[in-house]
Coordinates of N, CA, C and O in Angstrom, one line a residue:
M24 N -26.4 -95.3 128.0 CA -25.7 -96.5 127.1 C -26.7 -97.1 126.5 O -27.7 -97.6 127.0
P25 N -26.6 -97.3 125.1 CA -27.6 -98.3 124.5 C -27.5 -99.7 124.7 O -26.6 -100.2 125.2
T26 N -28.6 -100.2 124.5 CA -28.7 -101.7 124.9 C -28.6 -102.4 123.7 O -29.5 -102.2 122.9
V27 N -27.9 -103.4 123.6 CA -28.0 -104.5 122.5 C -28.5 -105.6 122.7 O -28.4 -106.2 123.6
R28 N -29.7 -106.1 122.0 CA -30.5 -107.1 122.3 C -29.9 -108.3 121.0 O -30.3 -108.1 120.1
L29 N -29.8 -109.4 121.6 CA -29.9 -110.6 120.7 C -30.9 -111.3 120.6 O -31.7 -111.6 121.6
L30 N -31.3 -111.7 119.4 CA -32.5 -112.7 119.4 C -32.0 -114.0 119.4 O -31.0 -114.5 119.1
S31 N -32.8 -114.7 120.2 CA -32.4 -116.0 120.6 C -33.4 -117.1 119.8 O -34.6 -116.9 120.3
P32 N -33.3 -117.9 119.1 CA -32.2 -118.2 118.2 C -31.9 -117.2 117.3 O -33.1 -116.7 116.8
P33 N -30.9 -116.9 116.8 CA -30.7 -115.7 115.8 C -31.4 -116.0 114.4 O -31.3 -117.2 113.8
L34 N -32.3 -115.2 114.0 CA -33.0 -115.6 112.9 C -32.4 -115.5 111.5 O -32.7 -116.2 110.6
L35 N -31.2 -114.9 111.5 CA -30.3 -115.0 110.3 C -29.9 -116.4 109.9 O -29.8 -116.7 108.8
F36 N -29.8 -117.3 110.9 CA -29.2 -118.6 110.7 C -30.3 -119.6 110.4 O -30.2 -120.6 110.1
L37 N -31.6 -119.3 110.6 CA -32.8 -120.3 110.5 C -32.9 -120.8 109.2 O -32.8 -122.0 109.1
P38 N -32.5 -120.0 108.1 CA -32.6 -120.8 106.8 C -31.7 -121.8 106.6 O -31.9 -122.8 105.9
L39 N -30.3 -121.5 107.1 CA -29.5 -122.4 106.9 C -29.7 -123.6 107.5 O -29.2 -124.9 107.2
L40 N -30.5 -123.6 108.7 CA -30.7 -124.8 109.5 C -31.9 -125.6 108.9 O -31.9 -126.8 109.1
A41 N -32.4 -125.0 108.1 CA -33.6 -125.9 107.3 C -33.2 -126.6 106.1 O -33.9 -127.4 105.5
L42 N -31.9 -126.3 105.6 CA -31.3 -126.9 104.6 C -31.1 -128.6 104.6 O -30.7 -128.7 106.1
P43 N -31.3 -129.4 104.1 CA -31.1 -130.8 104.2 C -29.6 -131.0 104.3 O -28.7 -130.0 103.6
L44 N -29.1 -131.8 104.9 CA -27.8 -132.2 105.0 C -27.2 -132.8 104.0 O -27.9 -133.7 103.4
L45 N -26.1 -132.4 103.6 CA -25.6 -132.8 102.2 C -24.3 -133.8 102.7 O -23.6 -133.5 103.6
T46 N -24.3 -135.1 102.0 CA -23.1 -135.8 102.4 C -22.2 -135.7 101.2 O -22.6 -135.6 100.0
V47 N -21.0 -135.7 101.7 CA -19.9 -135.7 100.5 C -19.0 -137.0 100.7 O -18.6 -137.4 101.8
S48 N -19.1 -137.5 99.6 CA -18.5 -138.8 99.6 C -17.0 -138.6 98.7 O -16.9 -137.7 97.9
A49 N -16.0 -139.4 99.0 CA -14.7 -139.3 98.4 C -14.8 -139.8 97.1 O -15.8 -140.6 96.7
P50 N -14.1 -139.3 96.2 CA -14.3 -139.8 94.7 C -14.0 -141.2 94.6 O -13.3 -141.8 95.6
A51 N -14.5 -142.1 93.8 CA -14.5 -143.4 93.6 C -12.9 -143.7 93.4 O -12.2 -142.9 92.4
Q52 N -12.3 -144.6 94.0 CA -10.8 -144.9 93.8 C -10.9 -146.2 92.9 O -11.6 -147.3 93.0
V53 N -10.0 -145.9 91.7 CA -10.0 -147.1 90.6 C -8.6 -147.7 91.1 O -8.0 -147.4 91.4
A54 N -9.0 -149.2 91.3 CA -8.0 -150.0 91.7 C -7.0 -150.1 90.5 O -7.3 -150.5 89.5
R55 N -5.9 -150.0 90.8 CA -4.8 -150.1 89.7 C -3.8 -151.3 90.1 O -3.3 -151.3 91.1
A56 N -3.6 -152.2 89.1 CA -2.8 -153.2 89.3 C -1.4 -152.7 89.1 O -1.0 -152.0 88.3
E57 N -0.5 -153.1 90.0 CA 1.1 -152.8 89.9 C 1.3 -153.5 88.7 O 1.0 -154.6 88.3
P58 N 2.2 -152.8 87.7 CA 2.7 -153.4 86.5 C 3.8 -154.7 87.0 O 4.3 -154.7 88.1
S59 N 3.5 -155.5 86.1 CA 4.2 -157.0 86.3 C 5.8 -156.6 86.1 O 6.1 -155.7 85.6
L60 N 6.6 -157.6 86.5 CA 8.0 -157.6 86.4 C 8.2 -157.4 85.0 O 9.2 -156.8 84.4
A61 N 7.5 -158.3 84.0 CA 7.6 -158.5 82.9 C 7.4 -157.1 82.1 O 8.1 -156.6 81.2
E62 N 6.4 -156.4 82.5 CA 5.9 -155.1 81.7 C 7.1 -153.9 82.0 O 7.4 -153.4 81.2
V63 N 7.5 -154.2 83.3 CA 8.5 -153.0 83.7 C 9.9 -153.2 83.1 O 10.4 -152.4 82.5
M64 N 10.4 -154.6 83.1 CA 11.6 -154.6 82.5 C 11.5 -154.5 80.8 O 12.5 -153.9 80.2
L65 N 10.3 -155.1 80.3 CA 10.3 -154.6 78.8 C 10.2 -153.2 78.4 O 10.8 -152.8 77.6
A66 N 9.6 -152.6 79.4 CA 9.5 -151.1 79.2 C 10.7 -150.5 79.2 O 11.3 -149.6 78.4
V67 N 11.7 -150.8 80.3 CA 12.9 -150.3 80.5 C 13.9 -150.6 79.4 O 14.4 -149.7 78.8
H68 N 13.9 -151.6 79.0 CA 14.8 -152.2 77.9 C 14.1 -151.6 76.6 O 15.1 -151.1 75.7
N69 N 13.2 -151.7 76.2 CA 12.8 -151.3 74.8 C 12.7 -149.9 74.9 O 12.8 -149.5 73.6
R70 N 12.7 -148.9 75.7 CA 12.9 -147.8 75.7 C 14.3 -147.1 75.1 O 14.5 -146.6 74.4
E71 N 15.1 -147.9 75.9 CA 16.6 -147.8 75.5 C 16.8 -148.3 74.0 O 17.7 -147.7 73.3
R72 N 16.2 -149.4 73.7 CA 16.3 -149.9 72.4 C 15.9 -149.0 71.2 O 16.5 -148.9 70.3
A73 N 14.6 -148.5 71.5 CA 14.1 -147.6 70.6 C 15.1 -146.4 70.5 O 15.1 -145.7 69.3
L74 N 15.8 -146.0 71.5 CA 16.5 -144.9 71.4 C 17.8 -145.2 70.4 O 18.3 -144.0 69.8
V75 N 18.4 -146.2 70.3 CA 19.1 -146.5 69.4 C 18.9 -147.1 68.0 O 19.8 -147.6 67.4
G76 N 17.6 -147.5 68.0 CA 17.1 -148.4 66.7 C 17.2 -149.7 66.6 O 17.2 -150.2 65.4
T77 N 17.2 -150.3 67.7 CA 17.0 -151.8 67.8 C 15.6 -152.2 67.9 O 14.9 -151.6 68.9
P78 N 15.3 -153.4 67.6 CA 14.0 -153.8 67.6 C 13.6 -154.2 69.1 O 14.4 -154.6 69.9
P79 N 12.3 -154.0 69.5 CA 11.9 -154.3 70.9 C 12.0 -155.8 71.2 O 12.1 -156.6 70.3
L80 N 12.4 -156.1 72.5 CA 12.5 -157.4 73.1 C 11.1 -158.2 73.4 O 10.1 -157.3 73.4
R81 N 11.1 -159.4 73.3 CA 9.9 -160.1 73.7 C 10.2 -160.8 75.1 O 11.3 -161.2 75.3
W82 N 9.1 -161.2 75.8 CA 9.5 -161.6 77.2 C 9.3 -163.3 76.9 O 8.6 -163.7 76.2
N83 N 10.1 -164.0 77.5 CA 10.4 -165.4 77.5 C 10.2 -166.1 79.1 O 11.2 -165.8 79.7
A84 N 8.9 -166.7 79.2 CA 8.7 -167.2 80.6 C 9.8 -168.1 80.9 O 10.1 -168.2 82.1
Q85 N 10.3 -169.1 80.1 CA 11.1 -170.0 80.4 C 12.5 -169.5 80.8 O 13.0 -169.7 82.0
M86 N 12.9 -168.1 80.3 CA 14.1 -167.6 80.6 C 13.9 -167.1 82.1 O 14.8 -167.0 82.9
A87 N 12.8 -166.5 82.3 CA 12.4 -165.8 83.5 C 12.5 -167.0 84.6 O 12.9 -166.6 85.6
A88 N 12.1 -168.1 84.5 CA 12.1 -169.1 85.3 C 13.7 -169.3 85.7 O 13.9 -169.6 87.0
G89 N 14.4 -169.6 84.8 CA 15.8 -169.9 85.2 C 16.4 -168.7 85.8 O 17.3 -168.8 86.6
A90 N 16.2 -167.5 85.5 CA 16.6 -166.1 86.2 C 16.0 -166.3 87.7 O 16.9 -166.0 88.7
A91 N 14.8 -166.7 87.7 CA 14.4 -166.7 89.0 C 15.1 -167.8 90.0 O 15.3 -167.6 91.2
D92 N 15.5 -169.1 89.6 CA 16.1 -169.9 90.1 C 17.5 -169.6 90.5 O 17.9 -169.6 91.9
Y93 N 18.1 -168.7 89.7 CA 19.5 -168.3 90.0 C 19.3 -167.0 91.0 O 20.3 -166.8 91.8
A94 N 18.4 -166.3 90.8 CA 18.1 -165.1 91.7 C 18.0 -165.6 93.1 O 18.6 -165.0 94.3
A95 N 17.3 -166.7 93.5 CA 17.0 -167.2 94.8 C 18.5 -167.9 95.3 O 18.7 -167.7 96.5
K96 N 19.1 -168.3 94.3 CA 20.7 -168.6 94.8 C 21.4 -167.5 95.2 O 22.5 -167.7 96.3
L97 N 21.3 -166.3 94.6 CA 21.9 -165.2 94.9 C 21.7 -164.8 96.3 O 22.6 -164.0 96.8
V98 N 20.4 -164.9 96.9 CA 20.1 -164.4 98.1 C 21.3 -164.9 99.1 O 21.5 -164.5 100.2
G99 N 21.6 -166.2 98.9 CA 22.4 -167.0 100.1 C 24.1 -166.3 100.0 O 24.6 -166.6 100.8
L100 N 24.5 -165.8 98.9 CA 25.7 -165.3 98.7 C 25.8 -163.9 99.1 O 24.9 -163.1 99.5
T101 N 26.8 -163.5 99.3 CA 27.4 -162.2 100.0 C 27.9 -161.3 98.7 O 28.3 -160.2 99.0
Y102 N 27.8 -161.6 97.5 CA 28.6 -160.9 96.3 C 27.7 -161.4 95.2 O 26.8 -162.3 95.1
L103 N 27.8 -160.6 94.3 CA 27.3 -161.2 92.8 C 28.4 -161.8 92.1 O 29.4 -161.5 91.9
E104 N 27.7 -162.8 91.4 CA 28.5 -163.8 90.6 C 27.6 -164.4 89.6 O 26.5 -164.8 89.9
H105 N 28.1 -164.2 88.2 CA 27.4 -164.7 87.1 C 27.1 -166.1 87.2 O 27.8 -166.9 87.7
S106 N 25.9 -166.9 86.9 CA 25.7 -168.2 86.8 C 26.6 -168.8 85.7 O 27.0 -168.2 84.9
P107 N 26.9 -170.1 86.0 CA 27.6 -170.9 85.1 C 27.0 -170.8 83.5 O 25.9 -171.0 83.5
R108 N 27.8 -170.5 82.6 CA 27.3 -170.4 81.2 C 26.5 -171.9 80.6 O 25.7 -171.7 80.1
A109 N 27.2 -172.9 81.3 CA 26.5 -174.3 80.9 C 25.2 -174.4 81.3 O 24.2 -175.1 80.8
S110 N 24.6 -173.3 82.3 CA 23.4 -173.4 82.7 C 22.5 -172.5 82.1 O 21.1 -172.4 82.4
R111 N 23.0 -171.7 81.2 CA 22.2 -170.8 80.4 C 22.7 -170.9 79.1 O 23.1 -169.6 78.4
P112 N 22.9 -172.0 78.2 CA 23.4 -171.8 76.8 C 22.9 -170.8 76.0 O 21.8 -170.8 75.8
G113 N 23.8 -170.2 75.4 CA 23.3 -169.1 74.4 C 22.8 -167.7 74.8 O 22.2 -167.0 74.0
Q114 N 22.9 -167.7 76.3 CA 22.0 -166.6 77.0 C 23.1 -165.8 77.6 O 23.9 -166.2 78.1
G115 N 22.9 -164.4 77.4 CA 23.6 -163.5 78.1 C 22.9 -163.2 79.6 O 21.8 -163.6 79.8
E116 N 23.6 -162.6 80.4 CA 23.2 -162.3 81.7 C 23.4 -161.1 82.2 O 24.8 -160.7 82.2
N117 N 22.6 -160.2 82.8 CA 22.7 -159.0 83.7 C 22.3 -159.3 85.1 O 21.3 -159.8 85.1
L118 N 23.2 -158.9 86.0 CA 22.9 -158.8 87.4 C 22.8 -157.5 88.0 O 23.9 -156.7 87.5
S119 N 21.9 -157.2 89.0 CA 21.8 -155.9 89.7 C 21.6 -156.4 91.1 O 20.8 -157.3 91.5
L120 N 22.0 -155.6 92.0 CA 22.0 -155.7 93.5 C 21.4 -154.4 94.1 O 22.0 -153.4 94.0
G121 N 20.5 -154.4 94.9 CA 19.9 -153.2 95.5 C 19.6 -153.4 97.0 O 19.7 -154.8 97.6
A122 N 19.2 -152.4 97.8 CA 18.9 -152.7 99.2 C 17.6 -153.1 99.3 O 16.7 -152.6 98.5
A123 N 17.3 -154.1 100.0 CA 15.9 -154.8 100.3 C 14.9 -153.6 100.7 O 15.4 -152.9 101.5
G124 N 13.8 -153.7 99.9 CA 12.6 -152.5 100.4 C 13.0 -151.2 99.9 O 12.2 -150.4 100.1
F125 N 14.1 -151.0 99.2 CA 14.5 -149.5 98.8 C 14.5 -149.4 97.4 O 14.2 -148.7 96.7
H126 N 15.4 -150.6 96.7 CA 15.5 -150.4 95.2 C 14.7 -151.3 94.5 O 14.6 -152.6 94.7
S127 N 13.8 -150.6 93.7 CA 13.0 -151.5 92.9 C 13.6 -152.2 91.6 O 14.7 -151.9 91.4
A128 N 13.1 -153.1 90.9 CA 13.7 -153.8 89.9 C 13.7 -152.6 88.6 O 15.0 -152.5 88.0
E129 N 12.8 -151.8 88.8 CA 13.2 -150.6 87.6 C 14.3 -149.9 87.8 O 15.2 -149.3 87.0
V130 N 14.6 -149.5 89.1 CA 15.6 -148.7 89.7 C 17.0 -149.5 89.5 O 17.9 -149.0 88.9
M131 N 16.9 -150.8 89.7 CA 18.3 -151.6 89.4 C 18.5 -151.7 88.0 O 19.6 -151.7 87.5
A132 N 17.5 -151.9 87.2 CA 17.7 -151.9 85.7 C 18.3 -150.5 85.2 O 19.1 -150.6 84.2
G133 N 17.8 -149.5 85.9 CA 18.1 -148.2 85.7 C 20.0 -147.9 85.8 O 20.6 -147.2 85.2
F134 N 20.3 -148.7 86.7 CA 21.8 -148.7 87.1 C 22.5 -149.1 85.8 O 23.7 -148.6 85.4
W135 N 22.0 -150.0 85.0 CA 22.5 -150.6 83.7 C 22.4 -149.4 82.8 O 23.4 -149.1 81.8
V136 N 21.3 -148.7 82.8 CA 21.1 -147.8 81.5 C 22.2 -146.5 82.0 O 22.5 -146.1 81.0
E137 N 22.4 -146.3 83.2 CA 23.4 -145.1 83.5 C 24.8 -145.4 82.9 O 25.3 -144.4 82.8
E138 N 25.0 -146.6 82.4 CA 26.3 -146.9 81.7 C 26.4 -146.3 80.5 O 27.6 -146.1 80.0
K139 N 25.2 -145.8 80.0 CA 25.4 -145.3 78.4 C 26.2 -144.1 78.5 O 26.7 -143.8 77.5
K140 N 26.5 -143.3 79.6 CA 27.1 -142.0 79.6 C 28.5 -142.6 79.2 O 29.2 -141.6 78.7
D141 N 29.1 -143.7 79.4 CA 30.4 -144.0 78.9 C 30.5 -144.8 77.6 O 31.5 -145.3 77.3
F142 N 29.4 -145.2 76.9 CA 29.2 -145.8 75.8 C 29.7 -145.3 74.5 O 29.5 -144.2 74.4
V143 N 30.3 -146.1 73.8 CA 30.7 -145.5 72.4 C 30.3 -146.7 71.4 O 30.7 -147.8 71.8
N144 N 29.7 -146.3 70.3 CA 29.4 -147.4 69.4 C 30.3 -148.0 68.5 O 30.4 -147.7 67.4
G145 N 31.2 -148.7 69.1 CA 32.3 -149.3 68.5 C 32.1 -150.8 68.4 O 31.2 -151.4 68.8
A146 N 33.1 -151.6 67.8 CA 33.0 -153.0 67.7 C 33.2 -153.7 69.1 O 34.3 -152.9 69.6
F147 N 32.8 -154.4 69.5 CA 32.8 -155.0 70.8 C 34.3 -155.5 70.8 O 34.7 -156.4 70.0
D148 N 35.2 -155.3 71.8 CA 35.1 -154.7 73.2 C 35.3 -153.3 73.0 O 35.8 -152.8 74.2
Q149 N 35.6 -152.7 72.0 CA 36.1 -151.3 72.1 C 34.7 -150.3 72.2 O 34.4 -149.6 71.1
V150 N 34.1 -150.5 73.3 CA 32.9 -149.6 73.4 C 32.6 -148.7 74.5 O 31.6 -148.2 74.9
S151 N 33.8 -148.4 75.1 CA 33.6 -147.6 76.4 C 34.8 -146.4 76.3 O 35.7 -146.5 75.9
R152 N 34.0 -145.2 76.7 CA 35.0 -144.0 76.8 C 36.1 -144.3 77.8 O 37.2 -143.8 77.8
T153 N 36.0 -145.2 78.7 CA 36.9 -145.3 79.9 C 37.9 -146.3 79.4 O 39.0 -146.5 80.0
G154 N 37.8 -146.9 78.2 CA 38.7 -148.0 77.7 C 38.4 -149.5 78.4 O 39.0 -150.5 77.9
N155 N 37.5 -149.5 79.2 CA 37.1 -150.7 80.1 C 35.7 -151.2 79.6 O 34.8 -150.5 79.9
W156 N 35.7 -152.3 78.7 CA 34.1 -152.7 78.3 C 33.4 -153.1 79.4 O 32.1 -153.1 79.2
L157 N 33.8 -153.5 80.3 CA 33.0 -153.7 81.5 C 32.3 -152.8 82.2 O 31.3 -152.9 82.7
D158 N 32.8 -151.5 81.9 CA 32.0 -150.3 82.3 C 30.6 -150.1 81.6 O 29.7 -149.3 82.0
V159 N 30.4 -150.7 80.6 CA 29.2 -150.5 79.5 C 28.6 -151.8 79.4 O 27.6 -152.1 78.6
A160 N 29.0 -153.0 79.7 CA 28.4 -154.3 79.3 C 27.1 -154.5 79.5 O 26.4 -155.3 78.8
H161 N 26.7 -154.1 80.9 CA 25.1 -154.2 81.1 C 24.3 -153.5 80.0 O 23.4 -154.0 79.4
Y162 N 24.8 -152.3 79.8 CA 23.9 -151.5 78.8 C 24.0 -152.1 77.4 O 23.0 -152.1 76.7
T163 N 25.1 -152.4 76.9 CA 25.5 -152.9 75.6 C 24.5 -154.3 75.4 O 24.1 -154.7 74.4
Q164 N 24.5 -155.1 76.4 CA 23.5 -156.2 76.4 C 22.2 -155.8 76.3 O 21.4 -156.6 75.6
M165 N 21.8 -154.8 77.0 CA 20.2 -154.4 76.8 C 19.8 -153.9 75.5 O 18.7 -154.2 75.0
I166 N 20.7 -153.4 74.6 CA 20.6 -152.8 73.4 C 21.0 -153.6 72.3 O 20.8 -153.1 71.0
W167 N 21.8 -154.8 72.6 CA 22.3 -155.7 71.5 C 21.2 -156.0 70.3 O 20.1 -156.4 70.7
R168 N 21.6 -155.7 69.0 CA 20.6 -155.6 68.0 C 20.1 -157.0 67.8 O 19.1 -157.0 67.3
T169 N 20.9 -157.9 67.9 CA 20.5 -159.5 67.4 C 19.8 -160.0 68.7 O 19.3 -161.4 68.4
T170 N 19.7 -159.4 69.8 CA 19.0 -160.0 71.2 C 17.5 -159.8 71.0 O 17.1 -158.7 70.4
T171 N 16.6 -160.9 70.9 CA 15.4 -160.7 70.7 C 14.4 -161.1 71.8 O 13.2 -160.7 72.0
E172 N 15.0 -161.9 72.9 CA 14.1 -162.3 74.1 C 14.9 -162.0 75.3 O 16.1 -162.1 75.3
I173 N 14.1 -161.7 76.4 CA 14.5 -161.4 77.7 C 13.6 -162.3 78.7 O 12.4 -162.3 78.4
G174 N 14.1 -162.7 79.9 CA 13.5 -163.1 80.9 C 14.1 -162.6 82.0 O 15.4 -162.8 82.4
C175 N 13.4 -162.3 83.1 CA 14.1 -161.6 84.3 C 13.4 -162.0 85.6 O 12.2 -162.4 85.6
A176 N 14.1 -161.9 86.8 CA 13.4 -162.3 88.0 C 14.1 -161.5 89.2 O 15.2 -160.9 89.1
V177 N 13.5 -161.4 90.2 CA 14.0 -160.7 91.4 C 13.6 -161.3 92.5 O 12.6 -162.3 92.7
S178 N 14.8 -161.5 93.4 CA 14.7 -162.2 94.7 C 15.3 -161.5 95.8 O 16.1 -160.8 95.5
T179 N 14.7 -161.4 97.1 CA 14.9 -160.5 98.1 C 15.4 -161.3 99.2 O 14.4 -162.3 99.7
G180 N 16.3 -160.9 99.9 CA 16.7 -161.5 101.1 C 16.6 -160.5 102.4 O 15.8 -159.4 102.1
A181 N 17.0 -160.7 103.5 CA 16.8 -159.9 104.6 C 17.3 -158.5 104.4 O 16.7 -157.4 104.8
R182 N 18.5 -158.4 103.4 CA 19.2 -157.1 103.3 C 19.4 -156.6 102.0 O 19.6 -155.4 101.6
R183 N 19.1 -157.7 100.8 CA 19.7 -157.3 99.6 C 18.6 -157.8 98.7 O 17.7 -158.9 98.9
T184 N 18.3 -157.0 97.7 CA 17.3 -157.5 96.6 C 18.2 -157.8 95.2 O 19.1 -157.1 95.2
Y185 N 18.1 -158.9 94.6 CA 18.8 -159.2 93.4 C 18.0 -159.3 92.1 O 16.9 -159.8 92.4
L186 N 18.4 -158.7 91.1 CA 17.6 -158.7 89.8 C 18.6 -159.3 88.9 O 19.8 -159.2 88.7
V187 N 18.0 -160.4 88.2 CA 18.6 -161.1 87.1 C 18.0 -161.2 86.0 O 16.6 -161.4 85.8
C188 N 18.6 -160.6 84.8 CA 17.9 -160.8 83.5 C 18.8 -161.6 82.7 O 20.0 -161.4 82.6
R189 N 18.1 -162.4 81.8 CA 18.6 -163.3 80.7 C 18.3 -162.9 79.5 O 17.0 -162.4 79.3
Y190 N 19.1 -163.0 78.5 CA 19.0 -162.5 77.1 C 19.4 -163.5 76.0 O 20.2 -164.5 76.3
S191 N 18.4 -163.8 75.0 CA 18.6 -164.7 73.9 C 18.5 -164.0 72.7 O 17.5 -163.3 72.5
P192 N 19.3 -164.2 71.5 CA 20.8 -164.7 71.7 C 21.4 -163.7 72.6 O 21.0 -162.5 72.3
K193 N 22.6 -164.3 73.2 CA 23.3 -163.3 74.2 C 24.2 -162.3 73.1 O 24.2 -162.5 71.9
G194 N 24.4 -161.2 73.7 CA 25.1 -160.1 73.0 C 26.5 -160.0 73.4 O 27.0 -160.9 73.9
N195 N 27.2 -158.8 73.4 CA 28.6 -158.3 73.7 C 29.4 -159.6 73.1 O 30.3 -160.2 73.6
R196 N 29.2 -159.6 71.7 CA 30.0 -160.6 70.9 C 31.2 -159.9 70.4 O 31.2 -158.8 69.5
D197 N 32.3 -160.4 70.6 CA 33.7 -159.6 70.0 C 33.6 -159.4 68.6 O 33.1 -160.2 67.7
G198 N 34.2 -158.0 68.3 CA 34.2 -157.8 66.8 C 32.9 -157.4 66.3 O 32.8 -156.9 64.9
Q199 N 31.7 -157.2 66.9 CA 30.4 -156.9 66.6 C 30.2 -155.7 67.3 O 30.4 -155.3 68.4
K200 N 29.2 -154.9 66.3 CA 28.6 -153.5 67.0 C 27.3 -154.1 67.7 O 26.6 -154.9 67.1
S201 N 26.9 -153.1 68.7 CA 25.8 -153.4 69.3 C 24.6 -152.9 68.6 O 23.7 -153.7 68.9
H202 N 24.6 -152.0 67.7 CA 23.6 -151.5 66.9 C 24.1 -151.0 65.7 O 25.2 -150.7 65.4

């Protein structure tokens, strides 16, 4: 029977052992700041406005502060209710409600965008395929041609997140077209 001899240590692997150890480091990670609420809301709104040919909105920090005050009040309620018009003269308002920790502001504004499936470009309040202008009123406010400024805020409670956006000048004016 033939005998098999193994060399100890195997000479075949000696050259590999003589190589210097190489260290591999992970690629450098670039810190990316999360977009601000203003950036997100302007992007969502202005994308929709561009699709219908209305000019982009500008951010209004004062309106955002008013929206923040009201969003904080909504946390204590168990329902959505628009703020009194006297507290926001000349401003329109969109409200959205989502699950805390689940719905982002972008997703909640997307709920308004989804209304466009029922939108028809008629004189307000004849703007919905369903016959009920309330089914598209958030969307029409987003794209309203004479609105130039927006300010939004988010407030989160234990179970719900509230998004409040204010618009100036307000849209959804009877007898006028959105764009």
